[in-house]
């Protein structure tokens, strides 16, 4: 079963059972502290890569440690590929874990570190080393086999740690903030390496990260966790653009949230009336959209009025697609440069909208701008 | 592209390795002494070295002195009379008994101390504070009173004297082994064991292949301390052993109380000093492989 997932022949119907299933998993470290995990249910399909994101202390690492068997859950079940492993020891679960620290065994060479899992499984030294060489090649560290771990850089050590974990032929590869100690350039290399590994051996990957960019670079699905509760488990796109709650939007760095009410598919708030395509219940709701999806452009005297007229005309149309994208007029109150991108904060009516500057002349404070809200970017979550 | 990244990585690693120096390392501005302080440092080093080494000079001279009386600066005749006398006094058997006793004490006290330290270093040990006070209490008790009291108990319990000596010395050694292992475990990263287990190693495999190799240098230091407790003991061997166990310190003491056998006492003393020195050399050569907690 484990070899199937590793060799990429995971398409057989039996192996399509979930790679990881958590049922009502609860964890409390001590009676005094709040529960680290509160009845978490999770289902991960084989061959997928899933990121767990959430603030510090949200229970991200605890989930991984419970799946790995390094912590006992106080309640609930853990199944790996349909097999109940709740009471099994870590070595009997068929998982492998890469930690934030590389934790390469300092008394073994790089090659023997990678050969460790096979040695533990009873293979001869020669066989284990032969297999280890292949795994070192997979992470582009073949020429470092004879070196001592402490002679490697942090990035190289983490590559070896990944190779060492893969050599255990895990049905599930768990990564606990594996690249958080690396600088951003090296992180990019690591993400490329993980992509290559997925192509080569297609393991099921579940990883913890506090980096939203890393989550979307390495995973197709994201699990959002806060205070030990699973808030959302969905595709990367949905988690960012269709958050289940305001908390999810905030945790993923959403900056635009406007409280208001929905009537006939139109959200009314300090921002004005905004038509939403999403099928949302009438009543109190918060309008959310990613600032990256909204652009500010310098207002052209003629087209500006047109856009405004257009917007007003369709203000209470039933859906965004029918009314066309909403354009808002405002004045720039602040700009923040973020790498190559420029975030522009625009005051529209009573509200402040975070937007991205459109390419062209840099916007400055006091500029009159048009903010265009694409229909796809708009979303409403129930007001809490 | 990845290849070139690896090369850049490697160069960076090598550079970091060269530059990885701690603030107190020799050659750093803050640890370099200058002028008067430099002279004072050298003079004090020489004085301390002399203080430690000088007592051994007469010992070495006496060992090979067949005769050496008051006004002469050096022995009058050199020979092996002292050695012969020492052997005749049972030095070889005593040396063997001392070695055996010390090794047994180290072999028991080291694993016990290591396990105690492991337990104490983990949070959540019930009555942890009480346990550590109990473990360290042998160091606090006045040895003479404790040994005499224990001897009565051991005699009443019909414990053979040799076993009694081992039992008591192990208890005396445990605080030292526990303390030195506590220091080691404070710097030990449990992550290594966790990594081993998640890679499929059983607890036994992880213990032998990962845990023990990583704490081996600390175990060696700890065993050395326990060895010294057995090697240098006089009181417990004398009182509890009741003459059944004749170790090197006992022979030295009885020889030293006599008159005219200075050279045999010197031979015995040297033979008592040399094994710990050899062990110390071996222990300090043990490479410290555990990089400690990684940040």
XYZ file of C-alpha atoms in Angstrom:
679
model
C 0.000 0.000 0.000
C 2.805 2.374 0.867
C 4.831 1.388 -2.180
C 1.846 2.104 -4.385
C 1.601 5.681 -3.283
C 5.344 6.061 -3.631
C 5.603 4.675 -7.144
C 2.798 6.848 -8.362
C 0.390 4.015 -9.165
C -2.138 5.402 -6.778
C -5.014 5.372 -9.217
C -6.368 1.953 -8.233
C -9.806 2.274 -6.629
C -8.797 0.750 -3.254
C -6.052 3.269 -2.741
C -8.463 6.108 -3.399
C -9.557 5.858 0.222
C -8.338 8.878 2.123
C -4.652 8.934 2.958
C -5.351 10.613 6.279
C -8.636 10.727 8.162
C -8.992 12.470 11.491
C -12.283 11.974 13.309
C -13.168 14.301 16.198
C -9.543 14.548 17.322
C -9.193 16.388 20.606
C -6.013 17.251 22.458
C -5.555 18.938 25.816
C -2.050 19.347 27.185
C -3.090 20.201 30.721
C -6.295 20.811 32.584
C -5.366 24.473 33.021
C -4.675 25.285 29.376
C -7.356 25.509 26.690
C -7.696 22.534 24.356
C -4.985 22.460 21.692
C -7.372 20.727 19.312
C -11.148 20.684 19.588
C -12.850 17.901 17.700
C -10.921 18.242 14.455
C -12.225 16.306 11.448
C -9.988 16.110 8.437
C -9.862 14.085 5.260
C -6.802 14.138 3.003
C -6.781 12.374 -0.368
C -3.749 10.352 -1.441
C -1.157 12.070 -3.586
C -2.319 15.547 -2.631
C -0.400 18.252 -0.895
C -2.194 20.095 1.884
C -1.017 23.041 3.945
C -2.128 23.714 7.501
C -2.047 27.406 8.265
C -2.996 29.308 11.367
C -1.547 31.635 14.002
C 0.995 30.403 16.569
C -0.620 28.169 19.163
C -3.528 27.288 16.902
C -2.677 23.589 17.080
C -1.047 23.247 13.642
C 1.955 21.280 14.827
C -0.166 19.308 17.275
C -2.163 17.862 14.373
C 1.030 16.663 12.690
C 2.416 15.244 15.933
C -0.817 13.358 16.575
C -0.797 11.923 13.049
C 2.861 10.968 13.513
C 2.149 9.344 16.885
C 4.454 11.685 18.779
C 1.480 12.883 20.828
C -1.551 10.950 21.983
C -4.924 12.436 21.205
C -7.309 12.711 24.160
C -10.182 11.727 21.939
C -10.985 10.831 18.362
C -9.443 8.475 15.812
C -6.577 8.727 13.355
C -6.726 6.618 10.180
C -3.990 6.356 7.598
C -5.056 4.817 4.275
C -8.113 3.383 5.998
C -6.114 1.726 8.781
C -6.821 2.870 12.337
C -3.447 3.899 13.749
C -4.717 5.806 16.796
C -2.919 3.541 19.259
C 0.100 2.610 17.134
C 3.643 3.762 17.866
C 5.239 6.251 15.430
C 7.458 3.574 13.848
C 4.442 1.416 12.980
C 2.435 4.125 11.205
C 4.212 4.269 7.856
C 4.698 8.012 8.056
C 7.799 10.170 7.965
C 8.215 13.625 9.362
C 10.529 16.517 8.591
C 10.891 19.003 11.418
C 11.678 22.695 11.477
C 15.214 21.835 12.565
C 16.915 19.390 10.184
C 17.819 17.082 13.117
C 20.353 15.181 11.044
C 22.091 12.645 13.252
C 25.463 14.305 13.859
C 27.411 11.058 14.327
C 26.379 9.671 10.928
C 27.427 10.808 7.473
C 24.868 12.407 5.186
C 24.505 9.095 3.330
C 24.014 7.078 6.516
C 21.445 9.598 7.714
C 19.427 8.923 4.582
C 20.052 5.185 4.941
C 18.761 5.226 8.529
C 15.159 4.260 7.811
C 16.207 1.247 5.737
C 18.695 0.197 8.393
C 15.921 0.436 10.975
C 13.768 -1.690 8.681
C 16.460 -4.363 8.722
C 18.217 -3.844 5.388
C 21.956 -4.456 5.140
C 24.249 -1.466 5.236
C 25.174 -1.874 1.559
C 21.553 -2.123 0.397
C 20.465 0.782 2.579
C 23.277 2.981 1.267
C 22.490 2.072 -2.320
C 18.898 3.190 -1.860
C 20.005 6.248 0.090
C 22.104 7.421 -2.871
C 18.973 7.465 -5.044
C 17.138 9.586 -2.529
C 20.062 11.978 -2.233
C 19.965 12.357 -6.017
C 16.301 13.238 -5.769
C 17.161 16.269 -3.639
C 20.307 17.136 -5.648
C 22.640 16.241 -2.813
C 24.261 13.147 -4.332
C 27.776 14.539 -4.117
C 27.473 15.244 -0.382
C 26.932 11.659 0.805
C 30.297 11.308 2.503
C 30.091 14.604 4.323
C 29.273 15.186 7.940
C 25.921 16.939 8.488
C 27.442 19.886 10.336
C 29.528 20.793 7.289
C 26.341 21.568 5.331
C 24.406 24.814 5.204
C 20.922 25.033 6.681
C 19.282 24.636 3.284
C 21.406 21.625 2.401
C 20.689 20.030 5.765
C 16.963 20.415 5.209
C 17.302 18.855 1.739
C 18.996 15.862 3.338
C 16.271 15.735 5.990
C 13.650 15.535 3.239
C 15.617 12.787 1.467
C 15.938 10.906 4.757
C 12.180 11.085 5.282
C 11.434 9.947 1.707
C 13.789 6.999 2.149
C 11.389 5.679 4.786
C 8.865 5.150 1.944
C 6.148 6.913 3.904
C 2.515 6.729 2.855
C 2.255 10.216 4.289
C 5.019 12.804 4.452
C 4.550 15.268 7.300
C 6.477 18.538 7.232
C 6.431 20.789 10.294
C 7.412 24.304 9.146
C 10.305 22.709 7.282
C 11.639 25.767 5.512
C 10.725 28.547 7.917
C 14.333 28.999 9.034
C 15.577 29.521 5.477
C 15.885 32.802 3.638
C 13.388 33.559 0.904
C 15.659 32.605 -1.999
C 16.386 29.204 -0.523
C 12.693 28.731 0.219
C 11.980 29.078 -3.485
C 14.555 26.348 -4.239
C 12.895 24.129 -1.641
C 9.456 24.635 -3.153
C 10.880 23.651 -6.543
C 12.452 20.573 -4.933
C 9.125 19.544 -3.389
C 7.463 19.936 -6.793
C 10.110 17.640 -8.344
C 9.618 15.103 -5.573
C 5.873 15.136 -6.096
C 6.405 14.484 -9.766
C 8.864 11.660 -9.071
C 7.270 9.785 -6.163
C 3.896 11.429 -5.578
C 3.707 11.146 -1.805
C 0.761 12.465 0.193
C 2.062 15.624 1.805
C 0.655 17.406 4.825
C 2.645 20.374 6.007
C 2.421 23.151 8.525
C 3.442 26.655 7.623
C 2.838 30.176 8.832
C 3.752 31.490 5.399
C 0.687 31.995 3.159
C 2.858 32.204 0.060
C 4.483 28.899 0.937
C 1.079 27.323 1.537
C -0.119 28.292 -1.930
C 3.219 27.459 -3.577
C 3.394 23.921 -2.211
C -0.197 22.837 -1.746
C -3.403 22.584 -3.687
C -5.502 22.579 -0.548
C -5.307 24.589 2.629
C -6.554 23.800 6.117
C -7.146 26.880 8.240
C -6.887 26.403 11.964
C -7.498 28.773 14.852
C -7.617 28.038 18.571
C -7.641 24.307 17.897
C -10.647 24.524 15.609
C -10.681 23.773 11.913
C -12.180 26.819 10.235
C -11.933 25.774 6.604
C -10.473 23.036 4.440
C -10.661 23.911 0.774
C -8.690 24.599 -2.382
C -6.088 27.352 -2.264
C -8.242 29.559 -4.458
C -11.356 29.110 -2.352
C -9.615 29.674 0.934
C -8.214 32.962 -0.331
C -11.204 34.181 -2.339
C -14.160 32.294 -0.847
C -13.317 32.252 2.877
C -15.777 30.438 5.131
C -15.713 33.188 7.696
C -14.281 36.570 8.451
C -11.720 34.836 10.682
C -10.418 32.844 7.706
C -10.228 35.977 5.573
C -8.293 37.779 8.315
C -5.948 34.820 8.978
C -5.037 34.638 5.318
C -4.197 38.311 5.228
C -7.436 39.647 3.819
C -7.503 43.376 4.453
C -10.895 44.321 3.067
C -13.956 43.550 5.166
C -17.103 45.672 5.234
C -19.967 44.946 7.570
C -23.389 45.417 6.121
C -26.528 43.608 4.988
C -27.491 41.682 1.899
C -30.742 42.311 0.103
C -31.530 40.771 -3.284
C -27.930 39.755 -3.861
C -26.644 43.264 -3.171
C -24.461 44.058 -0.206
C -25.009 47.439 1.409
C -22.274 48.896 3.582
C -20.215 52.020 4.141
C -18.744 51.211 0.732
C -22.116 51.585 -0.938
C -24.144 48.984 -2.758
C -22.145 46.110 -4.213
C -23.783 43.284 -6.149
C -22.469 39.819 -5.325
C -22.706 36.729 -7.511
C -22.355 34.311 -4.665
C -25.467 32.613 -3.424
C -25.762 34.253 -0.033
C -28.614 34.422 2.409
C -30.160 37.842 2.869
C -29.380 39.485 6.171
C -26.308 40.712 8.012
C -23.135 39.836 6.121
C -19.588 41.049 5.724
C -18.294 41.842 2.256
C -14.744 40.557 1.769
C -12.320 40.697 -1.132
C -8.564 40.366 -1.565
C -6.725 43.613 -2.017
C -4.515 41.866 -4.594
C -7.593 41.339 -6.791
C -8.663 44.977 -6.836
C -6.826 47.652 -8.722
C -6.752 51.398 -8.395
C -6.268 53.476 -11.502
C -5.883 57.204 -11.838
C -9.308 58.614 -12.558
C -9.882 59.884 -16.100
C -12.244 62.852 -16.043
C -14.616 61.449 -18.694
C -14.554 57.702 -18.142
C -14.758 58.304 -14.407
C -18.201 59.784 -14.617
C -19.253 57.025 -16.977
C -18.138 54.388 -14.539
C -19.867 56.150 -11.706
C -23.035 56.421 -13.704
C -22.789 52.770 -14.628
C -22.284 51.787 -11.051
C -25.192 53.818 -9.811
C -27.470 52.558 -12.516
C -26.876 48.935 -11.597
C -26.583 49.423 -7.903
C -29.530 47.243 -7.069
C -29.218 44.776 -9.891
C -29.508 41.216 -8.695
C -26.037 39.967 -9.549
C -22.636 41.316 -10.268
C -22.177 39.598 -13.646
C -25.326 41.186 -14.989
C -24.487 44.632 -13.698
C -20.851 44.485 -14.758
C -17.853 45.062 -12.495
C -18.414 47.624 -9.819
C -16.256 50.728 -10.002
C -15.804 52.946 -6.987
C -14.388 56.444 -6.804
C -12.091 57.462 -4.039
C -9.044 59.332 -2.932
C -5.688 57.779 -2.116
C -4.900 58.080 1.604
C -1.731 55.998 1.769
C 0.542 53.840 -0.342
C 2.824 51.031 0.811
C 5.486 49.481 -1.382
C 5.687 45.674 -0.970
C 8.517 44.392 -3.104
C 7.550 45.033 -6.711
C 3.914 45.602 -5.793
C 2.380 48.756 -4.480
C -0.519 48.652 -2.093
C -2.821 51.649 -2.289
C -5.289 52.540 0.428
C -8.256 54.415 -0.954
C -11.006 56.226 0.935
C -14.341 55.454 -0.691
C -17.366 57.102 0.903
C -17.097 56.142 4.618
C -14.771 53.217 4.110
C -11.112 52.509 3.416
C -10.329 50.004 0.689
C -7.001 48.238 0.305
C -6.113 47.897 -3.374
C -3.216 47.253 -5.699
C -1.884 49.995 -7.916
C -2.413 49.299 -11.590
C 0.742 49.498 -13.700
C 1.445 53.005 -14.894
C 2.216 56.270 -13.182
C 2.771 55.660 -9.452
C -0.158 56.852 -7.401
C 0.381 59.385 -4.652
C -1.595 60.399 -1.608
C -4.439 62.717 -2.641
C -4.831 61.255 -6.134
C -8.396 60.675 -7.261
C -8.703 57.066 -8.355
C -11.147 54.537 -9.693
C -11.240 51.243 -7.838
C -12.580 48.405 -9.937
C -13.997 45.386 -8.151
C -14.048 42.299 -10.397
C -17.102 40.115 -9.797
C -14.925 37.049 -9.091
C -13.169 38.837 -6.255
C -16.299 39.646 -4.273
C -17.528 37.422 -1.499
C -19.693 37.746 1.554
C -19.398 35.882 4.837
C -22.033 35.706 7.575
C -21.576 38.420 10.167
C -20.453 37.075 13.525
C 20.560 25.675 -11.898
C 20.038 23.634 -8.785
C 23.598 22.425 -9.087
C 24.988 25.911 -9.029
C 22.719 26.736 -6.110
C 24.199 23.774 -4.271
C 27.710 25.081 -4.936
C 26.783 28.491 -3.660
C 25.205 26.750 -0.685
C 28.371 24.790 -0.084
C 30.592 27.837 -0.201
C 28.272 29.577 2.166
C 28.373 26.588 4.511
C 32.159 26.524 4.454
C 32.334 30.227 5.098
C 29.882 29.948 7.971
C 31.934 27.090 9.357
C 35.077 29.229 9.340
C 33.291 32.173 10.830
C 31.395 30.211 13.439
C 33.327 31.441 16.453
C 31.910 32.062 19.838
C 32.256 35.423 21.594
C 34.702 34.024 24.167
C 36.932 32.216 21.665
C 40.660 32.832 21.845
C 41.810 35.558 19.510
C 38.694 37.657 19.912
C 39.236 41.252 21.040
C 37.306 40.682 24.270
C 39.245 37.576 25.284
C 42.717 38.880 24.440
C 44.698 40.173 27.380
C 47.209 42.935 26.835
C 50.181 44.493 28.663
C 50.277 43.895 32.401
C 47.263 41.623 32.260
C 49.018 39.443 29.708
C 52.062 39.062 31.993
C 49.795 38.338 34.956
C 47.966 35.696 32.957
C 51.172 33.897 31.977
C 52.651 34.075 35.483
C 49.471 32.783 37.116
C 49.232 29.933 34.606
C 52.800 28.868 35.387
C 52.173 29.121 39.151
C 49.042 26.991 38.993
C 50.806 24.429 36.818
C 53.657 24.253 39.351
C 51.218 23.968 42.240
C 49.670 20.921 40.591
C 52.882 19.348 39.304
C 55.410 19.954 42.096
C 54.002 17.376 44.572
C 54.638 14.694 41.970
C 58.360 15.473 41.741
C 59.342 14.081 45.195
C 56.886 11.237 44.582
C 58.676 10.237 41.384
C 62.091 10.675 43.002
C 61.097 8.662 46.077
C 59.740 5.853 43.903
C 63.179 5.102 42.583
C 65.173 5.956 45.691
C 66.707 3.033 47.460
C 68.147 5.386 50.048
C 67.650 9.121 50.522
C 68.412 10.863 53.808
C 68.077 14.382 55.090
C 70.824 16.686 53.815
C 70.934 15.285 50.269
C 68.983 17.070 47.555
C 68.695 13.951 45.405
C 68.440 10.255 46.311
C 71.756 8.655 47.278
C 71.130 5.436 45.368
C 68.588 4.714 42.713
C 66.813 1.347 42.316
C 63.603 -0.634 42.483
C 63.566 -1.506 46.173
C 60.400 0.527 46.634
C 58.627 -1.347 43.877
C 59.701 -4.707 45.284
C 58.512 -3.728 48.742
C 55.188 -2.495 47.394
C 54.595 -5.738 45.509
C 55.524 -7.714 48.573
C 52.906 -5.719 50.461
C 50.206 -6.953 48.067
C 50.113 -3.938 45.781
C 49.255 -5.930 42.668
C 46.226 -7.630 44.212
C 45.117 -4.344 45.764
C 45.481 -2.590 42.423
C 43.327 -5.264 40.811
C 40.708 -5.067 43.571
C 40.614 -1.270 43.338
C 40.208 -1.411 39.592
C 37.457 -4.024 39.789
C 35.612 -2.161 42.557
C 35.786 1.160 40.709
C 34.657 -0.348 37.428
C 31.697 -2.065 39.108
C 30.713 1.176 40.858
C 30.954 3.070 37.540
C 29.069 0.352 35.673
C 26.134 0.584 38.089
C 26.115 4.266 39.009
C 26.440 5.578 35.429
C 23.298 4.015 33.917
C 21.347 4.685 37.125
C 22.489 8.324 37.105
C 21.712 8.647 33.397
C 18.205 7.282 33.850
C 17.595 9.477 36.903
C 18.818 12.524 35.000
C 16.647 11.645 32.001
C 13.606 11.442 34.247
C 14.474 14.634 36.126
C 15.180 16.569 32.927
C 11.662 15.898 31.714
C 8.918 18.024 33.104
C 6.035 16.437 34.867
C 7.961 13.931 37.000
C 5.820 13.423 40.100
C 7.626 14.725 43.214
C 10.579 15.674 41.000
C 11.997 18.076 43.546
C 11.830 15.521 46.332
C 13.471 12.903 44.119
C 16.369 15.198 43.303
C 16.861 16.125 46.959
C 16.985 12.402 47.836
C 19.393 11.680 44.996
C 21.751 14.418 46.099
C 21.496 13.762 49.837
C 24.555 11.431 49.997
C 26.733 14.432 49.162
C 25.267 16.426 52.049
C 25.542 13.801 54.802
C 28.711 13.706 56.936
C 30.377 10.557 55.505
C 31.792 9.156 58.723
C 28.521 9.195 60.631
C 26.563 7.890 57.655
C 28.995 5.051 56.965
C 29.088 3.903 60.587
C 25.299 3.931 60.735
C 24.894 2.104 57.467
C 27.470 -0.467 58.517
C 25.292 -1.512 61.457
C 22.345 -1.981 59.113
C 24.398 -3.961 56.595
C 25.810 -6.206 59.310
C 22.357 -6.882 60.715
C 21.065 -7.663 57.235
C 23.901 -10.161 56.673
C 25.046 -8.371 53.548
C 28.491 -9.702 52.517
C 31.098 -6.952 53.067
C 32.150 -6.784 49.378
C 28.539 -6.300 48.276
C 28.053 -3.784 51.074
C 31.002 -1.708 49.872
C 29.661 -1.703 46.318
C 26.132 -0.785 47.464
C 27.324 2.137 49.569
C 29.821 3.436 46.999
C 27.219 3.309 44.238
C 24.938 5.470 46.378
C 27.803 7.892 46.960
C 28.551 7.998 43.219
C 24.968 8.471 42.017
C 24.727 12.205 42.837
C 27.814 12.836 40.701
C 26.648 10.750 37.762
C 23.134 12.185 37.985
C 24.381 15.745 38.089
C 26.754 15.356 35.164
C 24.054 13.637 33.110
C 21.528 16.346 34.029
C 23.867 18.897 32.488
C 24.145 16.726 29.378
C 20.396 16.230 29.068
C 19.740 19.944 29.496
C 21.578 20.382 26.193
C 20.141 17.275 24.542
C 17.552 17.632 21.817
C 14.731 15.095 22.125
C 13.993 15.836 18.481
C 16.714 13.355 17.476
C 14.817 10.509 19.131
C 11.530 11.707 17.641
C 13.072 11.914 14.171
C 14.441 8.378 14.553
C 11.066 7.007 15.634
C 9.178 8.667 12.782
C 11.723 7.099 10.407
C 10.605 3.673 11.570
C 13.116 2.955 14.327
C 11.861 0.999 17.330
C 12.632 2.480 20.737
C 15.466 -0.015 21.163
C 16.985 0.749 17.747
C 16.724 4.491 18.383
C 18.342 4.054 21.814
C 21.357 2.128 20.523
C 21.907 3.868 17.198
C 20.977 7.447 18.038
C 20.491 8.225 21.711
C 23.485 6.435 23.219
C 26.000 7.574 20.585
C 24.857 11.158 21.104
C 25.175 11.064 24.894
C 28.285 8.823 24.892
C 30.719 11.630 25.741
C 28.558 12.653 28.706
C 28.272 9.018 29.793
C 32.064 8.737 29.674
C 32.487 11.830 31.866
C 29.874 10.539 34.252
C 31.467 7.084 34.435
C 34.813 8.732 35.114
C 33.380 10.519 38.158
C 31.834 7.281 39.436
C 35.134 5.480 38.862
C 36.905 8.122 40.955
C 34.443 7.612 43.816
C 35.364 3.926 43.959
C 39.048 4.452 43.222
C 39.689 7.034 45.918
C 37.484 5.623 48.661
C 39.100 4.755 51.945
C 36.449 5.115 54.625
C 33.690 2.922 53.174
C 36.114 0.158 52.152
C 37.683 0.191 55.601
C 34.507 0.283 57.704
C 31.961 -1.611 55.605
C 34.540 -3.896 53.956
C 35.827 -4.838 57.390
C 39.204 -5.907 56.008
C 37.702 -8.319 53.499
C 38.412 -5.978 50.626
C 41.954 -4.595 50.474
C 42.165 -1.808 47.933
C 45.034 0.469 46.978
C 44.096 3.317 49.351
C 44.035 0.851 52.258
C 47.518 -0.434 51.437
C 48.825 3.104 50.987
C 47.424 4.139 54.348
C 48.861 1.168 56.168
C 52.248 1.582 54.481
C 52.315 5.299 55.162
C 51.627 4.765 58.853
C 54.830 2.732 59.139
C 58.354 4.174 59.192
C 61.099 3.759 56.609
C 59.022 2.656 53.644
C 58.743 6.066 51.955
C 59.799 4.693 48.600
C 57.188 1.924 48.583
C 54.516 4.459 49.613
C 55.661 6.620 46.713
C 55.343 3.704 44.273
C 51.857 2.921 45.582
C 50.778 6.560 45.377
C 51.975 6.864 41.800
C 50.140 3.695 40.833
C 47.016 5.234 42.385
C 47.420 8.473 40.462
C 48.193 7.096 37.006
C 44.972 5.184 36.089
C 42.653 8.190 36.649
C 45.034 10.354 34.619
C 44.909 7.874 31.725
C 41.122 7.751 31.968
C 40.926 11.536 32.066
C 42.968 11.663 28.870
C 40.615 9.180 27.196
C 37.461 10.966 28.351
C 38.649 14.372 27.191
C 39.547 12.894 23.807
C 35.973 11.661 23.354
C 34.581 13.761 20.541
C 31.503 15.698 21.466
C 29.176 14.743 18.641
C 25.974 16.155 19.993
C 25.602 19.686 18.688
C 23.045 20.264 21.404
C 19.700 21.866 20.918
C 19.539 23.353 17.480
C 17.910 26.716 17.327
